[in-house]
Short mmCIF file of C-alpha atoms in Angstrom, two decimals:
data_model
loop_
_atom_site.label_atom_id
_atom_site.label_comp_id
_atom_site.label_asym_id
_atom_site.label_seq_id
_atom_site.Cartn_x
_atom_site.Cartn_y
_atom_site.Cartn_z
CA MET A 26 11.92 -7.24 7.54
CA PHE A 27 9.33 -5.24 5.31
CA ASP A 28 10.61 -6.25 1.92
CA LEU A 29 9.07 -9.98 1.82
CA THR A 30 6.69 -9.98 -1.15
CA GLU A 31 5.20 -12.91 0.26
CA PRO A 32 4.94 -15.27 2.85
CA PRO A 33 7.79 -17.39 3.78
CA ALA A 34 7.18 -20.82 3.10
CA ALA A 35 8.25 -21.97 6.48
CA GLY A 36 8.39 -18.34 8.18
CA ASN A 37 7.59 -17.04 11.97
CA ASP A 38 4.81 -15.10 12.97
CA LEU A 39 6.35 -12.22 12.33
CA ASP A 40 7.69 -12.77 8.46
CA THR A 41 4.50 -14.34 7.32
CA LEU A 42 1.73 -11.70 8.70
CA LEU A 43 3.85 -9.53 7.09
CA GLY A 44 4.29 -11.74 3.39
CA ALA A 45 1.18 -12.31 3.43
CA LEU A 46 0.31 -8.26 4.58
CA GLU A 47 2.35 -7.63 1.18
CA ARG A 48 1.33 -10.46 -0.33
CA GLN A 49 -1.91 -8.72 -0.05
CA ARG A 50 -0.89 -4.65 -1.24
CA ARG A 51 1.20 -6.71 -4.27
CA TYR A 52 -1.30 -7.64 -5.76
CA ILE A 53 -3.94 -4.65 -5.52
CA ALA A 54 -0.99 -2.60 -6.90
CA TRP A 55 -0.49 -4.98 -10.00
CA LYS A 56 -5.18 -5.11 -10.46
CA CYS A 57 -4.90 -0.93 -10.17
CA GLY A 58 -1.72 -0.59 -12.16
CA GLY A 59 -1.56 1.16 -15.05
CA LEU A 60 -4.99 2.12 -16.29
CA ASP A 61 -5.72 5.00 -16.82
CA ALA A 62 -8.76 7.73 -15.14
CA ALA A 63 -11.37 5.68 -17.09
CA GLY A 64 -9.88 2.15 -16.15
CA LEU A 65 -10.19 3.46 -12.78
CA ARG A 66 -13.45 4.63 -12.96
CA ALA A 67 -14.80 1.21 -14.90
CA THR A 68 -17.53 -0.28 -12.51
CA LEU A 69 -18.92 -3.50 -13.28
CA GLY A 70 -22.90 -4.61 -13.36
CA PRO A 71 -25.07 -2.23 -10.53
CA SER A 72 -21.52 -2.18 -7.70
CA THR A 73 -20.30 1.74 -7.90
CA VAL A 74 -16.87 0.30 -6.96
CA THR A 75 -14.17 1.26 -8.96
CA LEU A 76 -10.54 0.19 -9.64
CA GLY A 77 -9.98 4.74 -7.96
CA GLY A 78 -12.02 3.90 -5.02
CA LEU A 79 -11.02 0.90 -3.92
CA LEU A 80 -7.24 2.49 -4.05
CA LYS A 81 -8.35 5.29 -1.70
CA HIS A 82 -10.60 3.06 0.83
CA LEU A 83 -7.47 0.93 1.14
CA ALA A 84 -5.60 3.65 2.54
CA VAL A 85 -7.98 5.43 3.84
CA VAL A 86 -8.09 1.70 6.06
CA GLU A 87 -4.06 1.67 5.84
CA GLU A 88 -4.08 5.59 7.99
CA HIS A 89 -7.60 3.80 10.09
CA THR A 90 -5.50 0.91 11.63
CA PHE A 91 -2.58 1.91 12.02
CA ALA A 92 -2.25 5.79 12.80
CA VAL A 93 -5.63 5.79 14.53
CA LYS A 94 -6.96 2.95 15.43
CA LEU A 95 -2.90 1.09 16.95
CA PHE A 96 -1.26 5.03 18.26
CA GLY A 97 -4.22 7.13 18.49
CA ARG A 98 -3.11 9.17 15.89
CA ASP A 99 -4.41 12.06 13.61
CA MET A 100 -4.68 9.96 10.36
CA ALA A 101 -2.67 12.26 7.13
CA ALA A 102 -3.81 15.17 4.82
CA PRO A 103 -5.99 14.81 2.66
CA PHE A 104 -7.92 12.74 5.12
CA ASP A 105 -7.49 14.73 8.43
CA THR A 106 -9.29 17.47 6.45
CA VAL A 107 -12.52 14.55 5.77
CA ASP A 108 -16.33 15.41 7.25
CA TRP A 109 -16.48 11.64 7.55
CA ASP A 110 -19.62 11.87 9.62
CA GLY A 111 -21.02 13.83 7.00
CA ASP A 112 -19.79 11.66 4.34
CA PRO A 113 -18.62 8.43 5.25
CA ASP A 114 -18.59 7.76 1.59
CA TRP A 115 -16.15 10.15 0.49
CA GLU A 116 -13.09 7.09 -0.16
CA TRP A 117 -14.85 5.68 -2.64
CA HIS A 118 -17.20 9.33 -5.32
CA SER A 119 -14.01 11.13 -4.46
CA ALA A 120 -11.81 9.17 -6.76
CA THR A 121 -14.22 9.84 -10.01
CA SER A 122 -11.93 12.96 -10.67
CA ASP A 123 -8.59 12.11 -8.58
CA PRO A 124 -5.80 11.98 -11.63
CA PRO A 125 -4.44 8.08 -11.45
CA ALA A 126 -1.32 9.04 -10.31
CA ASP A 127 -1.71 10.91 -7.52
CA LEU A 128 -4.52 8.23 -6.34
CA MET A 129 -1.25 5.88 -6.33
CA ALA A 130 0.60 7.73 -5.37
CA LEU A 131 -1.98 8.54 -2.26
CA TRP A 132 -2.67 4.58 -1.25
CA GLU A 133 1.50 3.99 -2.28
CA ALA A 134 2.33 7.17 0.71
CA SER A 135 -0.17 5.30 3.26
CA VAL A 136 0.96 2.42 3.37
CA ALA A 137 4.75 3.90 4.23
CA ARG A 138 3.32 4.70 6.35
CA SER A 139 1.98 2.28 7.97
CA ARG A 140 4.98 0.40 7.06
CA ALA A 141 6.89 3.06 9.30
CA LEU A 142 3.70 2.58 12.25
CA VAL A 143 4.25 -0.68 12.07
CA ALA A 144 7.73 -0.62 12.57
CA GLU A 145 7.25 1.64 15.28
CA ALA A 146 4.79 -0.90 16.78
CA LEU A 147 7.61 -4.12 16.68
CA ALA A 148 9.92 -1.44 18.18
CA ALA A 149 8.07 -0.75 21.14
CA GLY A 150 6.51 -4.31 21.53
CA GLY A 151 6.29 -7.05 18.83
CA LEU A 152 3.48 -8.27 17.54
CA ASP A 153 2.20 -8.14 21.31
CA TYR A 154 2.07 -4.20 21.07
CA LEU A 155 -1.23 -2.91 21.80
CA GLY A 156 -3.18 -0.65 20.20
CA VAL A 157 -4.35 2.10 21.80
CA ALA A 158 -8.40 2.34 20.52
CA ALA A 159 -10.21 -0.14 22.80
CA TRP A 160 -13.80 -2.14 22.18
CA PRO A 161 -17.31 -1.09 25.05
CA ASP A 162 -15.84 -3.41 27.15
CA GLY A 163 -12.08 -2.06 26.97
CA ARG A 164 -10.28 -4.59 24.62
CA ARG A 165 -7.13 -3.16 22.70
CA ALA A 166 -6.56 -5.61 20.07
CA SER A 167 -2.57 -6.31 19.25
CA LEU A 168 -0.85 -5.41 16.28
CA ARG A 169 -0.53 -9.06 15.19
CA ARG A 170 -4.61 -8.77 15.39
CA HIS A 171 -4.14 -5.29 13.17
CA LEU A 172 -1.85 -6.76 10.75
CA ILE A 173 -4.24 -10.26 10.35
CA ASP A 174 -7.42 -6.93 10.62
CA MET A 175 -5.72 -5.34 6.84
CA ILE A 176 -4.75 -8.70 5.34
CA GLU A 177 -8.27 -9.53 5.36
CA GLU A 178 -9.83 -6.17 4.24
CA TYR A 179 -6.97 -6.40 1.77
CA ALA A 180 -8.52 -9.89 0.84
CA ARG A 181 -11.88 -9.08 0.63
CA HIS A 182 -11.16 -6.17 -2.07
CA VAL A 183 -8.37 -8.69 -4.90
CA GLY A 184 -11.44 -10.29 -5.94
CA HIS A 185 -13.22 -7.22 -6.24
CA ALA A 186 -9.80 -5.38 -8.73
CA ASP A 187 -10.00 -9.01 -10.31
CA LEU A 188 -13.11 -8.93 -11.52
CA ILE A 189 -13.34 -5.14 -12.06
CA ARG A 190 -9.76 -5.08 -13.76
CA GLU A 191 -10.78 -7.96 -16.26
CA SER A 192 -13.87 -6.37 -17.19
CA VAL A 193 -11.55 -2.90 -18.29
CA ASP A 194 -8.66 -4.96 -20.89
CA GLY A 195 -8.78 -8.74 -19.70
CA LEU A 196 -6.12 -8.40 -17.33
CA VAL A 197 -6.30 -12.12 -15.31
CA GLY A 198 -4.26 -13.74 -13.05
CA GLU A 199 -3.80 -13.74 -9.31
CA ASP A 200 0.14 -13.22 -9.44
CA PRO A 201 2.45 -10.28 -11.70
CA MET A 202 4.87 -12.38 -11.25
CA ASP A 203 3.64 -15.72 -12.55
CA GLY A 204 4.17 -14.38 -16.60
CA SER A 205 0.06 -14.68 -16.58
#
């Protein structure tokens, strides 16, 4: 089920959602891969967004979405010891001192945990599985909604990654498989 690298041309809802998310994850891995510390710290224009910061931010969002919002569990290390109220942008600025291999490993570990949590939710109720986090009016989001939100989060940041990576070393393209 999780060996999808893109949505199927005419698949079911589950394979389409998982394929879309995996494609976005693959884009981030490609745009952030193979860079040294300077490449992961590069910024573009007046923005402070870096590719390293994006990796760490997406790791946080993976943890928060699937561990906290879906299951009500604590986030994994190192996120479980961060004072988020005192430093709400911790992942963005702390990434500048992290070695590239550590940033990639952190993101990959968060993605792996997310995949396991999604599989757990699918086994417990499928795409209709309701997460534990609730809006003020009591509504809770289904796994389907959490997957859509995660796809949106990645898609937004893939655009940032495209621009930053091109400014670092000229890498362009939409897909590492297309030979660009």
